[in-house]
C-alpha positions as a Python dict, from the first residue, in 0.01 Angstrom:
ca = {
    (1, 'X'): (0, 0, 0),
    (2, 'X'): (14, -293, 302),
    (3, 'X'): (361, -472, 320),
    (4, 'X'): (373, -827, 233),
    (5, 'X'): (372, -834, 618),
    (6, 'X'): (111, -671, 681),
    (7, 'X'): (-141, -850, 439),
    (8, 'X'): (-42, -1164, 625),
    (9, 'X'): (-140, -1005, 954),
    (10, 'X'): (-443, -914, 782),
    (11, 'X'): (-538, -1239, 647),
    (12, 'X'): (-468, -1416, 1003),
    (13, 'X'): (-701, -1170, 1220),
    (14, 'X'): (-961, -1228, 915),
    (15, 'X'): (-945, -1661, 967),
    (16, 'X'): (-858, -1644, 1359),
    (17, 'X'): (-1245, -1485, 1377),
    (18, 'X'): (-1384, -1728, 1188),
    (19, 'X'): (-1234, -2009, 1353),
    (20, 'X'): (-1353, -1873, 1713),
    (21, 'X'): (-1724, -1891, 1532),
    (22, 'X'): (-1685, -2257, 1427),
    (23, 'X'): (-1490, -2339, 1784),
    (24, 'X'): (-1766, -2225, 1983),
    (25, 'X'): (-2076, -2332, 1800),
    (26, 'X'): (-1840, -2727, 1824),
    (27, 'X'): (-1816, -2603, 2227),
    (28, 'X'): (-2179, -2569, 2239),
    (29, 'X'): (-2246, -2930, 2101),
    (30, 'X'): (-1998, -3116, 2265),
    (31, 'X'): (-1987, -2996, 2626),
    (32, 'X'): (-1619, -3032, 2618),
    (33, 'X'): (-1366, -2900, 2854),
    (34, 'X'): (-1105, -2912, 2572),
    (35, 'X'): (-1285, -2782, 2305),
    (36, 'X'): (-1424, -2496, 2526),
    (37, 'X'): (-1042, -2428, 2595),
    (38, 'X'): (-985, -2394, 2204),
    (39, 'X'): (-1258, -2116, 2189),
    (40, 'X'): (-1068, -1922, 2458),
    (41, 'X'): (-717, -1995, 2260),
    (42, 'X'): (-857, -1855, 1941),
    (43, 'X'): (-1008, -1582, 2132),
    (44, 'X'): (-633, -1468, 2255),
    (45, 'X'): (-538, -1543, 1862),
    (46, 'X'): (-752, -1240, 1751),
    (47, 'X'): (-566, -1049, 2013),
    (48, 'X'): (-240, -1181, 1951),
    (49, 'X'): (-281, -1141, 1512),
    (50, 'X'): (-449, -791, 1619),
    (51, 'X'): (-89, -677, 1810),
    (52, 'X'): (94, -856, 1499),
    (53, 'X'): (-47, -644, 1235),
    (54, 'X'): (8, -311, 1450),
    (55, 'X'): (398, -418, 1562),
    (56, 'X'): (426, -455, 1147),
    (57, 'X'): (263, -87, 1105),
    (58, 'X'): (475, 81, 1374),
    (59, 'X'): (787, -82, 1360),
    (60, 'X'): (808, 6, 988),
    (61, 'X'): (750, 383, 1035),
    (62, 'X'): (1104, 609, 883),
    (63, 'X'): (1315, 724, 1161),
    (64, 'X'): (1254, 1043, 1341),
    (65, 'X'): (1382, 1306, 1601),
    (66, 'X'): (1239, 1107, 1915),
    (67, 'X'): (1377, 789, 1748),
    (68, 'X'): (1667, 836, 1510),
    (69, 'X'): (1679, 470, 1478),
    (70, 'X'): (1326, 385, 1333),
    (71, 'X'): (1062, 195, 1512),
    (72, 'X'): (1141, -138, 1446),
    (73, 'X'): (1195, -278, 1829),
    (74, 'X'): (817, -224, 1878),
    (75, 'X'): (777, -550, 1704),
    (76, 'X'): (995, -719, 1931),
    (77, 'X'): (793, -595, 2226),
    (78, 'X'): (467, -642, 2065),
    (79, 'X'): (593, -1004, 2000),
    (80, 'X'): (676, -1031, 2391),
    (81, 'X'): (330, -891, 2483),
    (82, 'X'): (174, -1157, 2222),
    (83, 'X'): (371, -1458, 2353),
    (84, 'X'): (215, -1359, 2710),
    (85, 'X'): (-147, -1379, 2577),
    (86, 'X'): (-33, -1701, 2432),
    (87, 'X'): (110, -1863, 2792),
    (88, 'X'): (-186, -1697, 3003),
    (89, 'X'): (-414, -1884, 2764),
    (90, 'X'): (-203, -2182, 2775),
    (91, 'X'): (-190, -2168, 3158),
    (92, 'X'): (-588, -2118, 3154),
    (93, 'X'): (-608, -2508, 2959),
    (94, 'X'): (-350, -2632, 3175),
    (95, 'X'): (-543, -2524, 3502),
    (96, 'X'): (-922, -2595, 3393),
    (97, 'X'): (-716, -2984, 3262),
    (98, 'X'): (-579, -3048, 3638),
    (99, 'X'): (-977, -2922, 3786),
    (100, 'X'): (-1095, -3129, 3579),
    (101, 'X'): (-922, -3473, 3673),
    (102, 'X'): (-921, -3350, 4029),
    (103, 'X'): (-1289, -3301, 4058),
    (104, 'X'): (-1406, -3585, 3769),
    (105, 'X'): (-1589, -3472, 3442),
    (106, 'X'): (-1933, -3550, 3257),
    (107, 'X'): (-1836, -3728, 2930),
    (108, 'X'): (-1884, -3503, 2627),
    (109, 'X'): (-2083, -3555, 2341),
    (110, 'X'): (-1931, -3593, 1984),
    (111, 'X'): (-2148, -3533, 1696),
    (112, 'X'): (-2038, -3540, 1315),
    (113, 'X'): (-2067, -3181, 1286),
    (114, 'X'): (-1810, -3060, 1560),
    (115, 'X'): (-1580, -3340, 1481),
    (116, 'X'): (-1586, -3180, 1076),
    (117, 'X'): (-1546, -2849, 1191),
    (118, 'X'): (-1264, -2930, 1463),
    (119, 'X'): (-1093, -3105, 1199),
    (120, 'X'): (-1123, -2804, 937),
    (121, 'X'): (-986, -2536, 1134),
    (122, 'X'): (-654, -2756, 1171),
    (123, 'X'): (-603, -2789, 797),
    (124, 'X'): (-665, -2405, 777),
    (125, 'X'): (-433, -2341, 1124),
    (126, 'X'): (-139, -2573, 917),
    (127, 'X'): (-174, -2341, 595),
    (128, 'X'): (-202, -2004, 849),
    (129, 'X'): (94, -2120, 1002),
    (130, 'X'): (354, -2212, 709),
    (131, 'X'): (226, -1882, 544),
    (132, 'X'): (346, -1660, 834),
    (133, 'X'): (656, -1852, 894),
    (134, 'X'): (778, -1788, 563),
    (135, 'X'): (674, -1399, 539),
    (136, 'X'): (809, -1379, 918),
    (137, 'X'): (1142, -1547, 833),
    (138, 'X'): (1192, -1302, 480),
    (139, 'X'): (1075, -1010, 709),
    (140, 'X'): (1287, -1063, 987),
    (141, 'X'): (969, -1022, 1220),
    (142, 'X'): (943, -1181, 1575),
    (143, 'X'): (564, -1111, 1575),
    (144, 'X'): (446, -1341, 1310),
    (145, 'X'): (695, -1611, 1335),
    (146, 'X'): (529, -1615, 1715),
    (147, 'X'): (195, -1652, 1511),
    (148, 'X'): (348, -1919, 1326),
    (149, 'X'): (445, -2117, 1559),
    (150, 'X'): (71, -2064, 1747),
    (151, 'X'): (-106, -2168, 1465),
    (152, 'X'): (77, -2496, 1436),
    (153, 'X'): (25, -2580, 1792),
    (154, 'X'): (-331, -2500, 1689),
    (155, 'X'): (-325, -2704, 1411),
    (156, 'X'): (-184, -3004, 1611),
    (157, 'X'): (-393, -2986, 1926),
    (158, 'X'): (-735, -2951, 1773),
    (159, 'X'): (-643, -3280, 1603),
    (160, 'X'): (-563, -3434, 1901),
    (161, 'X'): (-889, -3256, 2068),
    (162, 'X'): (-1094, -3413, 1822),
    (163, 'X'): (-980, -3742, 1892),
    (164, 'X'): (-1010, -3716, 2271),
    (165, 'X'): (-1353, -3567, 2233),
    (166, 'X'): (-1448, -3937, 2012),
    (167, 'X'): (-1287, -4157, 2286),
    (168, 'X'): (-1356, -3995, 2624),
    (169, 'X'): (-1742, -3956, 2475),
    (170, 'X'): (-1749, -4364, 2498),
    (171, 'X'): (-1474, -4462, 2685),
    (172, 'X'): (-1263, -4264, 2901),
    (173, 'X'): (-1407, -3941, 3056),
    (174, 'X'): (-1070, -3829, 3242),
    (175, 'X'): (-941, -3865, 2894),
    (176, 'X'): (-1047, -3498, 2743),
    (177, 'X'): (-888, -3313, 3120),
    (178, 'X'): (-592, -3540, 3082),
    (179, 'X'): (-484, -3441, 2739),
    (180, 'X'): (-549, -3095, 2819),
    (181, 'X'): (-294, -3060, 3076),
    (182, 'X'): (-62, -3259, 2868),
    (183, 'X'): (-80, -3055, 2552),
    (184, 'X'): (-54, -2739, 2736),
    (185, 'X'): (274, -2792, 2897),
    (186, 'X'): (423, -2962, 2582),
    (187, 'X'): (358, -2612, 2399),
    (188, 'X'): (454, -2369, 2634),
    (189, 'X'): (780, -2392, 2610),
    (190, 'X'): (801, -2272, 2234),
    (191, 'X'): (595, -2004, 2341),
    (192, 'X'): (820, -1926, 2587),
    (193, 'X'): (1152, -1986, 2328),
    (194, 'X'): (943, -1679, 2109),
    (195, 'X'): (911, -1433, 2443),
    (196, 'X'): (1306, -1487, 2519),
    (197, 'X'): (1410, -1377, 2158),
    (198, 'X'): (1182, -1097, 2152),
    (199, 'X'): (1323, -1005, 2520),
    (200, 'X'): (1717, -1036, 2390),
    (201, 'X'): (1649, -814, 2082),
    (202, 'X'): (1472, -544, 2324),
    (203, 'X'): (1766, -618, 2586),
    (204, 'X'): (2021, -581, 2299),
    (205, 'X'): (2121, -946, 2336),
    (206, 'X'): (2255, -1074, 2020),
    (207, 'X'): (2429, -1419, 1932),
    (208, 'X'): (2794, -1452, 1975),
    (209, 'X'): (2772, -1537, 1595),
    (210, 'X'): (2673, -1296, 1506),
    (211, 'X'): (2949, -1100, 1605),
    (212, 'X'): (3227, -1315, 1501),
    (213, 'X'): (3038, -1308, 1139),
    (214, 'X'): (3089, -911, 1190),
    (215, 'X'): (3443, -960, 1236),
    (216, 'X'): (3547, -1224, 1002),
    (217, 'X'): (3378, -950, 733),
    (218, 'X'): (3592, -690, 830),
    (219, 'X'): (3883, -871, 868),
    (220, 'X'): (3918, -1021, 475),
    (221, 'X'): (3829, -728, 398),
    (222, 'X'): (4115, -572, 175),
    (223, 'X'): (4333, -279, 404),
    (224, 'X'): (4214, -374, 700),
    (225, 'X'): (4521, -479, 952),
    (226, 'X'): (4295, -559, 1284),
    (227, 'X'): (3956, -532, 1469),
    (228, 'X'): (3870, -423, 1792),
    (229, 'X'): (3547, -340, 2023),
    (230, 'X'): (3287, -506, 1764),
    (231, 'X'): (2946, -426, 1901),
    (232, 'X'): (2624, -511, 1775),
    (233, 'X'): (2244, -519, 1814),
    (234, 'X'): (1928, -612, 1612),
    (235, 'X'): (1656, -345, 1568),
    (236, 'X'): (1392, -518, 1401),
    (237, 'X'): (1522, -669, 1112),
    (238, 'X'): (1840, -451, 1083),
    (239, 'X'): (2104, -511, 1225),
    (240, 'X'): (2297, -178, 1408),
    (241, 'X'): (2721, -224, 1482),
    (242, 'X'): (3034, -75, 1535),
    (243, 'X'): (3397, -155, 1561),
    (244, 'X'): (3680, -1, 1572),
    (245, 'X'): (3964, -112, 1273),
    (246, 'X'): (4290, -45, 1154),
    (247, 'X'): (4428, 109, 880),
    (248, 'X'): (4715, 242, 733),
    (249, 'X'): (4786, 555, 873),
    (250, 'X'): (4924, 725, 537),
    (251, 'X'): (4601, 671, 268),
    (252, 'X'): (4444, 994, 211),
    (253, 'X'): (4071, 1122, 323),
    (254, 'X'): (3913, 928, -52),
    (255, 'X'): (4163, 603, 17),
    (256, 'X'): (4019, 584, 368),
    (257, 'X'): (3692, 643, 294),
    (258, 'X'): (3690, 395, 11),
    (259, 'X'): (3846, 79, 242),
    (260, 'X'): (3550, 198, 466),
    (261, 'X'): (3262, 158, 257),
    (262, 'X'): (3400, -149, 126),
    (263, 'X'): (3404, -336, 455),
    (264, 'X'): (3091, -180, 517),
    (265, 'X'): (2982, -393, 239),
    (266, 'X'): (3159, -703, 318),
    (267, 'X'): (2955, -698, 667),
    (268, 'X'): (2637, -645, 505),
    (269, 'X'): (2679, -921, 267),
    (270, 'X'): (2735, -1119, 547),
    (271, 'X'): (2471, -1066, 778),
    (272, 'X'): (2195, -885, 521),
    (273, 'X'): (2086, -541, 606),
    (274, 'X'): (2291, -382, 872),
    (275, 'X'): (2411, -2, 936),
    (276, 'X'): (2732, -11, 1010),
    (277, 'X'): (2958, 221, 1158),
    (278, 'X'): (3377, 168, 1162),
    (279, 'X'): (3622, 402, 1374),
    (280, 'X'): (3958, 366, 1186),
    (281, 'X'): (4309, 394, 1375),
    (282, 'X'): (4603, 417, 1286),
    (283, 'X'): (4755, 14, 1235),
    (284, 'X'): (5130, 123, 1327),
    (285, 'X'): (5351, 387, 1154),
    (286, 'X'): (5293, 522, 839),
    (287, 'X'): (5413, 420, 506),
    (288, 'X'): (5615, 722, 453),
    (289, 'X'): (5738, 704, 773),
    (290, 'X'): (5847, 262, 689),
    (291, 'X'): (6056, 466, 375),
    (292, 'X'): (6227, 646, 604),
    (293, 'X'): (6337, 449, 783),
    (294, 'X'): (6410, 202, 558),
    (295, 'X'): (6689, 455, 419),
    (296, 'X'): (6825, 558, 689),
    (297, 'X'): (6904, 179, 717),
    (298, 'X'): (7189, 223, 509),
    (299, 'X'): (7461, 418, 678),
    (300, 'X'): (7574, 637, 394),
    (301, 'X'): (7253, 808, 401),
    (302, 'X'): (7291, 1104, 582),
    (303, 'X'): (6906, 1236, 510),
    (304, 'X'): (6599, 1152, 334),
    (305, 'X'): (6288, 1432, 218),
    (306, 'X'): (6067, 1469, -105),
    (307, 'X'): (5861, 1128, -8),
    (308, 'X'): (5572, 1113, -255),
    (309, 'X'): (5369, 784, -305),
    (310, 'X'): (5154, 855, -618),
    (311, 'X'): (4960, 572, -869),
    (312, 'X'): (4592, 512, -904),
    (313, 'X'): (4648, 228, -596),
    (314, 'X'): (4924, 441, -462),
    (315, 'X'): (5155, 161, -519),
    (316, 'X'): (5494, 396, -683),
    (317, 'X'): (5720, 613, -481),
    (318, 'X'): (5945, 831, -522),
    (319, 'X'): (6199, 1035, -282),
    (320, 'X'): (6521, 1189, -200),
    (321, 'X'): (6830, 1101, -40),
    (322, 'X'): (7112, 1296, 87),
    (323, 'X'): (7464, 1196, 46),
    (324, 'X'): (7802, 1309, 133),
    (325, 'X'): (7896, 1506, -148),
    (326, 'X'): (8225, 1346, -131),
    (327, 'X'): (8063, 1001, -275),
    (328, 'X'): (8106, 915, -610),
    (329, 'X'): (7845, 826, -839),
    (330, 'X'): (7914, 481, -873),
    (331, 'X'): (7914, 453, -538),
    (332, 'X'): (7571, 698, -504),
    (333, 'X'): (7429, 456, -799),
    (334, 'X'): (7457, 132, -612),
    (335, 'X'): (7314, 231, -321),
    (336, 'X'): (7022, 403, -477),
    (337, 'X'): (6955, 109, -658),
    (338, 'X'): (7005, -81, -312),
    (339, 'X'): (6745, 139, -146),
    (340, 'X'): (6488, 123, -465),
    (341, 'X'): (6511, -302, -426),
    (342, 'X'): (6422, -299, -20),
    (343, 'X'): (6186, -40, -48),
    (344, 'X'): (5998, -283, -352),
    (345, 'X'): (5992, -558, -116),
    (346, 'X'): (5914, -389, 185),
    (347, 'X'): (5631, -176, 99),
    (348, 'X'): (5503, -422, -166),
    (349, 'X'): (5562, -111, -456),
    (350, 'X'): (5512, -159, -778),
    (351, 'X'): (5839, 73, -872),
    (352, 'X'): (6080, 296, -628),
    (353, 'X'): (6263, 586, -803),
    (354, 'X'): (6508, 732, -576),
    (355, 'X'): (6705, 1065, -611),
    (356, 'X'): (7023, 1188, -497),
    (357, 'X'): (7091, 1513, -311),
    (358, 'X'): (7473, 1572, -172),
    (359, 'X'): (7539, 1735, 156),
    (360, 'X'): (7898, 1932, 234),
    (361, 'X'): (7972, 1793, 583),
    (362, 'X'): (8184, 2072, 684),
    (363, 'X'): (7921, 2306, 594),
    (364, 'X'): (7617, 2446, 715),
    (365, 'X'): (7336, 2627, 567),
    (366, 'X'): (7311, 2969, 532),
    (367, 'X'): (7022, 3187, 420),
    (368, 'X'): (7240, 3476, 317),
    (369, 'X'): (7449, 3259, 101),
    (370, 'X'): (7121, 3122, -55),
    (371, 'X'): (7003, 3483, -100),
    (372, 'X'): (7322, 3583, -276),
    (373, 'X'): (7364, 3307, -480),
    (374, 'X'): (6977, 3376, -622),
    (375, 'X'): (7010, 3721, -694),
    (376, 'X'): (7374, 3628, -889),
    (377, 'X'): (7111, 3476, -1108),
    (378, 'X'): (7074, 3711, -1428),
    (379, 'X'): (6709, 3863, -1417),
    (380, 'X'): (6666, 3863, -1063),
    (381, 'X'): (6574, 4224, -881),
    (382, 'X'): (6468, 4101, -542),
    (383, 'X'): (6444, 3805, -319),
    (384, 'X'): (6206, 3730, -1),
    (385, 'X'): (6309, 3422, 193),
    (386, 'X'): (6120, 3194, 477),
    (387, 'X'): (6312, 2946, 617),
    (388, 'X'): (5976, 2702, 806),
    (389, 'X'): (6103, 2448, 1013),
    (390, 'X'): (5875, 2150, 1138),
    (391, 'X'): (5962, 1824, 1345),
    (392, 'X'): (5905, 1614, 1019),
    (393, 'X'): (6040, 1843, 729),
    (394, 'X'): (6165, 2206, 686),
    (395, 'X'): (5971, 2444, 426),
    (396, 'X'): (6177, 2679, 211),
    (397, 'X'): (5958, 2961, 82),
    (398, 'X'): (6118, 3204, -199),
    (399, 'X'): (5946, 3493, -367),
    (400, 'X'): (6189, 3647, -615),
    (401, 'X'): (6119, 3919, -840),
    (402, 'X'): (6174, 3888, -1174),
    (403, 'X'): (6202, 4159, -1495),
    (404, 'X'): (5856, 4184, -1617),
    (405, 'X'): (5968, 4140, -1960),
    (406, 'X'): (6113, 3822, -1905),
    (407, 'X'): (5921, 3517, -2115),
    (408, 'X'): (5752, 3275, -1965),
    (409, 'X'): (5956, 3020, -2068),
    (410, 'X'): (6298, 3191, -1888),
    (411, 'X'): (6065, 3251, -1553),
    (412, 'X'): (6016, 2836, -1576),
    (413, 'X'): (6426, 2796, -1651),
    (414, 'X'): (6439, 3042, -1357),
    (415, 'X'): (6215, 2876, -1101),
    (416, 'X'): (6459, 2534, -1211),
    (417, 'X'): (6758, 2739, -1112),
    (418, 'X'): (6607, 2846, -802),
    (419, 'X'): (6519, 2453, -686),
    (420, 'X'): (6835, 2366, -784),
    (421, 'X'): (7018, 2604, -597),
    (422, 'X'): (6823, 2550, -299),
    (423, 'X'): (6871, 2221, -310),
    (424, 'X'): (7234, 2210, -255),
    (425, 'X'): (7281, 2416, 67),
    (426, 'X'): (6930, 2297, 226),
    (427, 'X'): (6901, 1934, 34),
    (428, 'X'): (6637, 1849, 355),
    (429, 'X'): (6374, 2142, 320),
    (430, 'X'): (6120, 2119, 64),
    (431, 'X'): (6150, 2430, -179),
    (432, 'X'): (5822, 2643, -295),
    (433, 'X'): (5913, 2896, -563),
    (434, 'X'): (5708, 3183, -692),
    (435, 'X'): (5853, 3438, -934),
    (436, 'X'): (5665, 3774, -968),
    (437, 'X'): (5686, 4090, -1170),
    (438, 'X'): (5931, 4413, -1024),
    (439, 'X'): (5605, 4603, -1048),
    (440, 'X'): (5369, 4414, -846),
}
């Protein structure tokens, strides 16, 4: 079924051919210069509503492998190929206008009948051309608001032609060349306002405003800390950009994606349909990283690990520090609860829970100690260790075998043990326990 579009480029064509009927048979009374002019204009408006209605059926075909971004700048260069059928026909009044008081002119006639039937076809050119502006605005399409603003020319000068055809008929012959000239170069230059917007959306020429509308969306939007590189251009009535924004470095894969789509829609509400596409970086360190060192801001802390932010908004943390295992727990309590308070206001956390782990400063790790101290542990047959060490955080891997008899409720109690043992001769490495069966 036709677009709303499209049944307005269907209805112009339909009138523009009726109007070049009533034009010429007024042309062939009158003898007129000016009214001969108006046939050719209406001629080049069958042409012009003809390319209209095709830019609206092309432009709106779905995207394909050749064009991956639709069709829709074939309106804009059907609108540029329109507005130059407009000026050449404008240019053709203007020149016959200037032969005309150059050379002198036979006064033209001015019966009734072509007077009435000038004067129609400008009340029908003044509906014509507030009907296509307003389904050109909604559609976003250069083609017919270049129609539009034809047809009110149209609507205007055939007005004014009737009135020069009554006067120069019985007073002033130069009259009906004169006002030719003079109503040509008044419209051109809206005709020629049309052909430079069509020729900035096929050069990829958009308004500054539009861009800083672009970036005002994305920066209120919530998460985003800065914008960079925002790039846009119009294809048809949709508008295509990109920019590059910052986020913070620790959400996960779904917290990312969710800040995206959400400034997505910011932009879109904005500027009305658009396809969007956002490049996030990293907007400093991470928030795990701002824990850290937060910390290690104290100077009792000798060491910080387990850093978990968890939460529907991802708003709660908790971690890990490691103290000298020399430090009392009073003196362990305050400074927790130090830590927990600037990590609050720092990170804007809804709660902080922080943990102790102690560290013997004369000592220093020791698998073999860890293994020992694991298979003291009553049940135990075996133990595996892997000691993983990365830049950020060590990995303690233990596989201990277990008797296969054992409840599941001692293996958990076990597992516990394990952790905790760990946990005092490598308080830094993250601990992964899994018990198995002698057998297996």
């Amino acid at each position: 079924m036709p677009s709303r579009a499209e049944l307005a480029a269907i209805g112009s064509i339909a009138v523009s051919v009726i109007i070049v009927g009533v034009k010429a048979l007024a042309a062939l009374l009158t003898g007129s210069v000016v009214v001969l002019a108006e046939v050719v204009d209406s001629l080049g408006d069958v042409v012009t509503s003809s390319v209209t209605f095709l830019a609206l059926r092309v432009s709106r075909r779905p995207p394909d492998a050749d064009h991956p971004y639709g069709h829709a700048k074939v309106d804009s260069l059907l609108g540029l190929l329109a507005s130059a059928v407009l000026l050449e026909a404008e240019a053709y009044i203007l020149v016959r206008g200037v032969i005309g008081l150059i050379r002198g002119s036979t006064p033209p006639s001015a019966p009734s009948l072509a007077l009435g039937a000038l004067i129609a076809t400008s009340c029908v050119n003044v509906v014509r051309s507030g009907v296509l502006w307003s389904v050109g605005k909604s559609e976003r399409s250069r083609a017919l608001q270049s129609e539009a603003i034809n047809y009110a020319w149209d609507s205007g000068r055939t007005l004014l032609v009737a009135g020069v055809l009554l006067v120069s008929s019985r007073v002033a012959p130069w009259l009906d060349p004169l006002s030719a000239v003079l109503i040509s170069a008044a419209v051109m230059p809206s005709t020629l306002r049309v052909a430079y917007w069509s020729a900035s959306d096929l050069l990829d020429r958009v308004d500054p405003k539009l861009l800083e509308e672009i970036r005002s969306a994305l920066e209120s939007s919530e998460g985003v800390a800065f914008v960079e590189r925002v790039r846009a251009r119009r294809v048809g009535r949709i508008v295509l950009a990109d920019a590059v924004i910052g986020v913070d470095p620790s959400l996960t894969a779904d917290e990312a994606s969710g800040l995206l789509r959400s400034a997505v829609k910011n932009v879109e509400e904005k500027v009305g349909p658009a396809d969007v596409t956002l490049t996030p970086m990293p907007a400093g360190i991470s928030r795990a990283t701002r824990a850290v060192e937060i910390a290690m801001s104290e100077p009792e802390v000798l060491g910080v690990h387990s850093i978990e932010f968890y939460g529907p908004e991802r708003d709660r943390l908790t971690l890990h520090l490691v103290l000298s295992d020399k430090m009392r727990l009073k003196e362990a309590d305050k400074l927790a609860r130090r830590v927990e308070r600037k990590l609050r206001d720092e990170l804007s956390l809804q709660e902080a829970v922080v943990h102790l782990d102690h560290k013997a400063e004369e000592a220093q790790p020791s698998i073999e100690e860890l293994r020992e101290k694991i298979l003291a542990i009553p049940g135990v047959r075996w133990v595996d260790l892997r000691l993983v060490e990365s830049p950020d955080m060590a990995r303690l891997e233990i596989t201990v075998g277990a008797d296969p008899d054992m409840p599941l409720k001692d293996v958990n109690k076990l597992a516990h043990d394990i952790e905790a043992i760990s946990a005092g001769i490598y308080p830094e490495a993250r601990v992964v326990v899994r018990i198995t069966s002698v057998e297996s």
